[in-house]
mmCIF file with all atom_site columns, C-alpha atoms in Angstrom:
data_model
loop_
_atom_site.group_PDB
_atom_site.id
_atom_site.type_symbol
_atom_site.label_atom_id
_atom_site.label_alt_id
_atom_site.label_comp_id
_atom_site.label_asym_id
_atom_site.label_entity_id
_atom_site.label_seq_id
_atom_site.pdbx_PDB_ins_code
_atom_site.Cartn_x
_atom_site.Cartn_y
_atom_site.Cartn_z
_atom_site.occupancy
_atom_site.B_iso_or_equiv
_atom_site.pdbx_formal_charge
_atom_site.auth_seq_id
_atom_site.auth_comp_id
_atom_site.auth_asym_id
_atom_site.auth_atom_id
_atom_site.pdbx_PDB_model_num
ATOM 1   C CA . MET E 1 1   ? 0.000   0.000   0.000   1.00 0.00 ? 1   MET E CA 1
ATOM 2   C CA . CYS E 1 2   ? 1.450   3.362   -0.908  1.00 0.00 ? 2   CYS E CA 1
ATOM 3   C CA . ASP E 1 3   ? 1.267   6.213   1.580   1.00 0.00 ? 3   ASP E CA 1
ATOM 4   C CA . ASP E 1 4   ? 2.302   8.900   -0.865  1.00 0.00 ? 4   ASP E CA 1
ATOM 5   C CA . TRP E 1 5   ? -0.307  10.823  -2.881  1.00 0.00 ? 5   TRP E CA 1
ATOM 6   C CA . ILE E 1 6   ? 2.209   13.039  -4.696  1.00 0.00 ? 6   ILE E CA 1
ATOM 7   C CA . HIS E 1 7   ? 4.868   10.678  -6.045  1.00 0.00 ? 7   HIS E CA 1
ATOM 8   C CA . GLY E 1 8   ? 4.345   8.251   -8.890  1.00 0.00 ? 8   GLY E CA 1
ATOM 9   C CA . GLY E 1 9   ? 5.745   4.992   -10.023 1.00 0.00 ? 9   GLY E CA 1
ATOM 10  C CA . GLU E 1 10  ? 4.442   2.080   -11.987 1.00 0.00 ? 10  GLU E CA 1
ATOM 11  C CA . ALA E 1 11  ? 4.354   -1.665  -11.506 1.00 0.00 ? 11  ALA E CA 1
ATOM 12  C CA . GLY E 1 12  ? 7.689   -3.050  -12.657 1.00 0.00 ? 12  GLY E CA 1
ATOM 13  C CA . ASP E 1 13  ? 9.720   0.040   -11.748 1.00 0.00 ? 13  ASP E CA 1
ATOM 14  C CA . HIS E 1 14  ? 13.065  -0.671  -10.088 1.00 0.00 ? 14  HIS E CA 1
ATOM 15  C CA . TRP E 1 15  ? 14.539  1.655   -7.488  1.00 0.00 ? 15  TRP E CA 1
ATOM 16  C CA . GLN E 1 16  ? 16.771  1.620   -4.433  1.00 0.00 ? 16  GLN E CA 1
ATOM 17  C CA . ALA E 1 17  ? 14.929  1.597   -1.122  1.00 0.00 ? 17  ALA E CA 1
ATOM 18  C CA . ASN E 1 18  ? 15.578  1.660   2.579   1.00 0.00 ? 18  ASN E CA 1
ATOM 19  C CA . VAL E 1 19  ? 13.512  -0.862  4.527   1.00 0.00 ? 19  VAL E CA 1
ATOM 20  C CA . THR E 1 20  ? 12.219  0.198   7.935   1.00 0.00 ? 20  THR E CA 1
ATOM 21  C CA . ASN E 1 21  ? 10.290  -2.067  10.268  1.00 0.00 ? 21  ASN E CA 1
ATOM 22  C CA . LEU E 1 22  ? 7.534   0.061   11.818  1.00 0.00 ? 22  LEU E CA 1
ATOM 23  C CA . GLY E 1 23  ? 7.891   -1.840  15.084  1.00 0.00 ? 23  GLY E CA 1
ATOM 24  C CA . SER E 1 24  ? 11.460  -0.559  15.479  1.00 0.00 ? 24  SER E CA 1
ATOM 25  C CA . GLY E 1 25  ? 10.285  2.979   16.273  1.00 0.00 ? 25  GLY E CA 1
ATOM 26  C CA . ASP E 1 26  ? 13.120  4.351   14.108  1.00 0.00 ? 26  ASP E CA 1
ATOM 27  C CA . LEU E 1 27  ? 11.619  6.761   11.580  1.00 0.00 ? 27  LEU E CA 1
ATOM 28  C CA . THR E 1 28  ? 14.950  8.225   10.430  1.00 0.00 ? 28  THR E CA 1
ATOM 29  C CA . LEU E 1 29  ? 14.811  6.932   6.847   1.00 0.00 ? 29  LEU E CA 1
ATOM 30  C CA . LEU E 1 30  ? 11.085  7.519   6.211   1.00 0.00 ? 30  LEU E CA 1
ATOM 31  C CA . ARG E 1 31  ? 9.727   10.118  3.792   1.00 0.00 ? 31  ARG E CA 1
ATOM 32  C CA . PHE E 1 32  ? 7.326   11.813  6.215   1.00 0.00 ? 32  PHE E CA 1
ATOM 33  C CA . ASN E 1 33  ? 9.461   11.530  9.349   1.00 0.00 ? 33  ASN E CA 1
ATOM 34  C CA . GLN E 1 34  ? 9.536   15.302  9.884   1.00 0.00 ? 34  GLN E CA 1
ATOM 35  C CA . MET E 1 35  ? 5.767   15.719  10.127  1.00 0.00 ? 35  MET E CA 1
ATOM 36  C CA . PRO E 1 36  ? 4.354   16.483  13.579  1.00 0.00 ? 36  PRO E CA 1
ATOM 37  C CA . ASP E 1 37  ? 3.342   13.223  15.294  1.00 0.00 ? 37  ASP E CA 1
ATOM 38  C CA . ALA E 1 38  ? 4.986   11.196  12.512  1.00 0.00 ? 38  ALA E CA 1
ATOM 39  C CA . ASP E 1 39  ? 5.094   8.078   14.699  1.00 0.00 ? 39  ASP E CA 1
ATOM 40  C CA . THR E 1 40  ? 1.333   8.166   15.219  1.00 0.00 ? 40  THR E CA 1
ATOM 41  C CA . LEU E 1 41  ? 0.677   8.908   11.535  1.00 0.00 ? 41  LEU E CA 1
ATOM 42  C CA . TYR E 1 42  ? 2.769   5.950   10.400  1.00 0.00 ? 42  TYR E CA 1
ATOM 43  C CA . LYS E 1 43  ? 1.075   3.719   12.962  1.00 0.00 ? 43  LYS E CA 1
ATOM 44  C CA . GLU E 1 44  ? -2.356  4.808   11.695  1.00 0.00 ? 44  GLU E CA 1
ATOM 45  C CA . ALA E 1 45  ? -1.249  3.891   8.168   1.00 0.00 ? 45  ALA E CA 1
ATOM 46  C CA . GLY E 1 46  ? 0.263   0.633   9.417   1.00 0.00 ? 46  GLY E CA 1
ATOM 47  C CA . TRP E 1 47  ? -2.923  -0.229  11.279  1.00 0.00 ? 47  TRP E CA 1
ATOM 48  C CA . LEU E 1 48  ? -4.944  0.324   8.093   1.00 0.00 ? 48  LEU E CA 1
ATOM 49  C CA . LEU E 1 49  ? -2.580  -1.947  6.163   1.00 0.00 ? 49  LEU E CA 1
ATOM 50  C CA . ILE E 1 50  ? -2.894  -4.650  8.819   1.00 0.00 ? 50  ILE E CA 1
ATOM 51  C CA . GLU E 1 51  ? -6.689  -4.311  8.597   1.00 0.00 ? 51  GLU E CA 1
ATOM 52  C CA . THR E 1 52  ? -6.558  -5.255  4.897   1.00 0.00 ? 52  THR E CA 1
ATOM 53  C CA . GLU E 1 53  ? -5.897  -8.810  6.079   1.00 0.00 ? 53  GLU E CA 1
ATOM 54  C CA . VAL E 1 54  ? -9.377  -9.021  7.624   1.00 0.00 ? 54  VAL E CA 1
ATOM 55  C CA . GLN E 1 55  ? -11.388 -6.617  5.481   1.00 0.00 ? 55  GLN E CA 1
ATOM 56  C CA . PRO E 1 56  ? -12.933 -7.455  2.122   1.00 0.00 ? 56  PRO E CA 1
ATOM 57  C CA . GLN E 1 57  ? -10.950 -6.337  -0.913  1.00 0.00 ? 57  GLN E CA 1
ATOM 58  C CA . ASN E 1 58  ? -13.715 -3.886  -1.881  1.00 0.00 ? 58  ASN E CA 1
ATOM 59  C CA . GLN E 1 59  ? -12.661 -1.789  1.147   1.00 0.00 ? 59  GLN E CA 1
ATOM 60  C CA . TRP E 1 60  ? -8.990  -1.553  0.195   1.00 0.00 ? 60  TRP E CA 1
ATOM 61  C CA . THR E 1 61  ? -9.358  1.438   -2.134  1.00 0.00 ? 61  THR E CA 1
ATOM 62  C CA . ASP E 1 62  ? -11.030 3.519   0.579   1.00 0.00 ? 62  ASP E CA 1
ATOM 63  C CA . MET E 1 63  ? -8.406  2.355   3.053   1.00 0.00 ? 63  MET E CA 1
ATOM 64  C CA . ASN E 1 64  ? -5.610  3.484   0.720   1.00 0.00 ? 64  ASN E CA 1
ATOM 65  C CA . TYR E 1 65  ? -7.278  6.877   0.230   1.00 0.00 ? 65  TYR E CA 1
ATOM 66  C CA . ALA E 1 66  ? -7.401  7.187   4.022   1.00 0.00 ? 66  ALA E CA 1
ATOM 67  C CA . VAL E 1 67  ? -3.657  6.440   4.181   1.00 0.00 ? 67  VAL E CA 1
ATOM 68  C CA . TRP E 1 68  ? -2.963  9.072   1.524   1.00 0.00 ? 68  TRP E CA 1
ATOM 69  C CA . HIS E 1 69  ? -4.982  11.594  3.506   1.00 0.00 ? 69  HIS E CA 1
ATOM 70  C CA . ILE E 1 70  ? -3.030  10.816  6.685   1.00 0.00 ? 70  ILE E CA 1
ATOM 71  C CA . PHE E 1 71  ? 0.105   12.196  5.032   1.00 0.00 ? 71  PHE E CA 1
ATOM 72  C CA . ASP E 1 72  ? -1.467  14.755  2.653   1.00 0.00 ? 72  ASP E CA 1
ATOM 73  C CA . SER E 1 73  ? -4.614  16.586  3.717   1.00 0.00 ? 73  SER E CA 1
ATOM 74  C CA . GLN E 1 74  ? -5.065  17.748  0.096   1.00 0.00 ? 74  GLN E CA 1
ATOM 75  C CA . SER E 1 75  ? -5.650  14.217  -1.188  1.00 0.00 ? 75  SER E CA 1
ATOM 76  C CA . PRO E 1 76  ? -9.260  13.220  -1.969  1.00 0.00 ? 76  PRO E CA 1
ATOM 77  C CA . LEU E 1 77  ? -11.325 11.853  0.895   1.00 0.00 ? 77  LEU E CA 1
ATOM 78  C CA . GLY E 1 78  ? -14.665 10.295  0.071   1.00 0.00 ? 78  GLY E CA 1
ATOM 79  C CA . THR E 1 79  ? -17.171 8.925   2.574   1.00 0.00 ? 79  THR E CA 1
ATOM 80  C CA . GLY E 1 80  ? -15.656 5.438   2.703   1.00 0.00 ? 80  GLY E CA 1
ATOM 81  C CA . ALA E 1 81  ? -12.140 6.807   3.117   1.00 0.00 ? 81  ALA E CA 1
ATOM 82  C CA . GLN E 1 82  ? -13.353 9.144   5.866   1.00 0.00 ? 82  GLN E CA 1
ATOM 83  C CA . TYR E 1 83  ? -14.760 6.126   7.703   1.00 0.00 ? 83  TYR E CA 1
ATOM 84  C CA . TRP E 1 84  ? -11.358 4.390   7.620   1.00 0.00 ? 84  TRP E CA 1
ATOM 85  C CA . LEU E 1 85  ? -9.458  7.559   8.523   1.00 0.00 ? 85  LEU E CA 1
ATOM 86  C CA . SER E 1 86  ? -11.714 8.032   11.550  1.00 0.00 ? 86  SER E CA 1
ATOM 87  C CA . ALA E 1 87  ? -11.279 4.364   12.514  1.00 0.00 ? 87  ALA E CA 1
ATOM 88  C CA . ALA E 1 88  ? -7.478  4.707   12.381  1.00 0.00 ? 88  ALA E CA 1
ATOM 89  C CA . GLN E 1 89  ? -7.581  7.913   14.417  1.00 0.00 ? 89  GLN E CA 1
ATOM 90  C CA . GLN E 1 90  ? -9.820  6.250   16.990  1.00 0.00 ? 90  GLN E CA 1
ATOM 91  C CA . GLU E 1 91  ? -7.421  3.318   17.188  1.00 0.00 ? 91  GLU E CA 1
ATOM 92  C CA . ALA E 1 92  ? -4.584  5.811   17.806  1.00 0.00 ? 92  ALA E CA 1
ATOM 93  C CA . LEU E 1 93  ? -6.542  7.430   20.632  1.00 0.00 ? 93  LEU E CA 1
ATOM 94  C CA . GLN E 1 94  ? -6.885  3.987   22.213  1.00 0.00 ? 94  GLN E CA 1
ATOM 95  C CA . GLY E 1 95  ? -3.123  3.434   21.941  1.00 0.00 ? 95  GLY E CA 1
ATOM 96  C CA . PHE E 1 96  ? -3.160  0.699   19.278  1.00 0.00 ? 96  PHE E CA 1
ATOM 97  C CA . GLN E 1 97  ? -3.708  -1.951  21.976  1.00 0.00 ? 97  GLN E CA 1
ATOM 98  C CA . GLY E 1 98  ? -2.375  -5.337  20.854  1.00 0.00 ? 98  GLY E CA 1
ATOM 99  C CA . VAL E 1 99  ? -1.312  -4.160  17.383  1.00 0.00 ? 99  VAL E CA 1
ATOM 100 C CA . ASP E 1 100 ? 1.917   -5.807  16.246  1.00 0.00 ? 100 ASP E CA 1
ATOM 101 C CA . PHE E 1 101 ? 3.665   -3.191  14.125  1.00 0.00 ? 101 PHE E CA 1
ATOM 102 C CA . THR E 1 102 ? 6.642   -5.505  13.557  1.00 0.00 ? 102 THR E CA 1
ATOM 103 C CA . GLN E 1 103 ? 4.603   -7.043  10.730  1.00 0.00 ? 103 GLN E CA 1
ATOM 104 C CA . VAL E 1 104 ? 4.726   -3.728  8.811   1.00 0.00 ? 104 VAL E CA 1
ATOM 105 C CA . GLU E 1 105 ? 7.739   -2.700  6.775   1.00 0.00 ? 105 GLU E CA 1
ATOM 106 C CA . ILE E 1 106 ? 8.092   0.572   4.934   1.00 0.00 ? 106 ILE E CA 1
ATOM 107 C CA . LEU E 1 107 ? 9.999   0.793   1.660   1.00 0.00 ? 107 LEU E CA 1
ATOM 108 C CA . THR E 1 108 ? 11.305  4.323   1.216   1.00 0.00 ? 108 THR E CA 1
ATOM 109 C CA . PRO E 1 109 ? 13.272  5.516   -1.814  1.00 0.00 ? 109 PRO E CA 1
ATOM 110 C CA . THR E 1 110 ? 16.864  6.227   -0.805  1.00 0.00 ? 110 THR E CA 1
ATOM 111 C CA . ASP E 1 111 ? 16.312  9.796   -2.032  1.00 0.00 ? 111 ASP E CA 1
ATOM 112 C CA . GLN E 1 112 ? 13.530  10.103  0.559   1.00 0.00 ? 112 GLN E CA 1
ATOM 113 C CA . TYR E 1 113 ? 12.888  13.858  0.209   1.00 0.00 ? 113 TYR E CA 1
ATOM 114 C CA . ASN E 1 114 ? 12.887  14.019  -3.606  1.00 0.00 ? 114 ASN E CA 1
ATOM 115 C CA . GLN E 1 115 ? 10.230  16.548  -4.663  1.00 0.00 ? 115 GLN E CA 1
ATOM 116 C CA . ASP E 1 116 ? 9.964   15.221  -8.240  1.00 0.00 ? 116 ASP E CA 1
ATOM 117 C CA . PRO E 1 117 ? 6.427   13.790  -8.586  1.00 0.00 ? 117 PRO E CA 1
ATOM 118 C CA . ASN E 1 118 ? 7.809   11.179  -10.992 1.00 0.00 ? 118 ASN E CA 1
ATOM 119 C CA . SER E 1 119 ? 10.128  9.761   -8.333  1.00 0.00 ? 119 SER E CA 1
ATOM 120 C CA . PRO E 1 120 ? 9.063   6.549   -6.558  1.00 0.00 ? 120 PRO E CA 1
ATOM 121 C CA . GLN E 1 121 ? 6.403   6.356   -3.896  1.00 0.00 ? 121 GLN E CA 1
ATOM 122 C CA . GLU E 1 122 ? 6.944   5.148   -0.359  1.00 0.00 ? 122 GLU E CA 1
ATOM 123 C CA . LEU E 1 123 ? 5.229   1.798   0.211   1.00 0.00 ? 123 LEU E CA 1
ATOM 124 C CA . LEU E 1 124 ? 4.009   -0.074  3.270   1.00 0.00 ? 124 LEU E CA 1
ATOM 125 C CA . THR E 1 125 ? 4.043   -3.845  3.110   1.00 0.00 ? 125 THR E CA 1
ATOM 126 C CA . LEU E 1 126 ? 3.137   -6.745  5.371   1.00 0.00 ? 126 LEU E CA 1
ATOM 127 C CA . VAL E 1 127 ? 5.742   -9.316  6.271   1.00 0.00 ? 127 VAL E CA 1
ATOM 128 C CA . SER E 1 128 ? 5.330   -12.806 7.619   1.00 0.00 ? 128 SER E CA 1
ATOM 129 C CA . GLY E 1 129 ? 7.638   -14.599 10.018  1.00 0.00 ? 129 GLY E CA 1
ATOM 130 C CA . GLN E 1 130 ? 9.854   -15.532 7.063   1.00 0.00 ? 130 GLN E CA 1
ATOM 131 C CA . GLY E 1 131 ? 9.929   -11.992 5.657   1.00 0.00 ? 131 GLY E CA 1
ATOM 132 C CA . ASN E 1 132 ? 7.657   -12.796 2.737   1.00 0.00 ? 132 ASN E CA 1
ATOM 133 C CA . THR E 1 133 ? 5.103   -10.303 1.501   1.00 0.00 ? 133 THR E CA 1
ATOM 134 C CA . PRO E 1 134 ? 1.610   -11.709 1.022   1.00 0.00 ? 134 PRO E CA 1
ATOM 135 C CA . GLU E 1 135 ? 0.117   -10.808 -2.352  1.00 0.00 ? 135 GLU E CA 1
ATOM 136 C CA . PRO E 1 136 ? 2.733   -8.186  -3.264  1.00 0.00 ? 136 PRO E CA 1
ATOM 137 C CA . GLY E 1 137 ? 1.238   -7.695  -6.700  1.00 0.00 ? 137 GLY E CA 1
ATOM 138 C CA . SER E 1 138 ? -2.148  -6.812  -5.237  1.00 0.00 ? 138 SER E CA 1
ATOM 139 C CA . LEU E 1 139 ? -0.709  -4.348  -2.761  1.00 0.00 ? 139 LEU E CA 1
ATOM 140 C CA . ILE E 1 140 ? 1.546   -2.661  -5.314  1.00 0.00 ? 140 ILE E CA 1
ATOM 141 C CA . LEU E 1 141 ? -1.180  -2.521  -7.948  1.00 0.00 ? 141 LEU E CA 1
ATOM 142 C CA . LEU E 1 142 ? -3.555  -1.046  -5.422  1.00 0.00 ? 142 LEU E CA 1
ATOM 143 C CA . GLY E 1 143 ? -1.088  1.707   -4.640  1.00 0.00 ? 143 GLY E CA 1
ATOM 144 C CA . THR E 1 144 ? 0.227   2.416   -8.115  1.00 0.00 ? 144 THR E CA 1
ATOM 145 C CA . GLY E 1 145 ? -2.891  1.560   -10.094 1.00 0.00 ? 145 GLY E CA 1
ATOM 146 C CA . LEU E 1 146 ? -5.056  4.088   -8.335  1.00 0.00 ? 146 LEU E CA 1
ATOM 147 C CA . VAL E 1 147 ? -2.638  6.877   -9.167  1.00 0.00 ? 147 VAL E CA 1
ATOM 148 C CA . GLY E 1 148 ? -2.756  5.990   -12.845 1.00 0.00 ? 148 GLY E CA 1
#
C-alpha cells in the first residue's frame, strides 16, 4: 500500500529503497518523518494496512485513500475513506492496543525527500515470520494503479 499521494511509479519500476520495520520505532529513513506526530501517523497507516488482512478487498481502495490523507490533507477523501481515517484515528486514541507493528515494513526511496512527482512512492508492506510479503502484486497494484 502506498502512503504517498504526490509521487508516482508504476508496476515493474526498479529503485533503491531503505527498509524500515515500523515496530522498530526508528523513523529516520522515512519520507514523512519530519511531520508532527509522525510516529502516530505511520502507525495509523500501518494499522490500516494490517486491517486489509481481515477486510474485504472492496474496502482496500477507501483504506488506501485514508492512508494518503493521513500524510497529505489535500488528497481526496470520500465517505468510505473518511470512515477508515476516523477508525485509524480512533485506534490511535486507544493506543493501538495489541497491534503488532513488527509485521509492517516501509519501503522508502533512498532519495527520501525528492520533490519530483515522478520519483518513486513510499510503500508499506506486510511481512510474515519468514519476511515474505503476502500478495505483493495486489498491494503494489492497489497503490500504483489508483494513481494511474
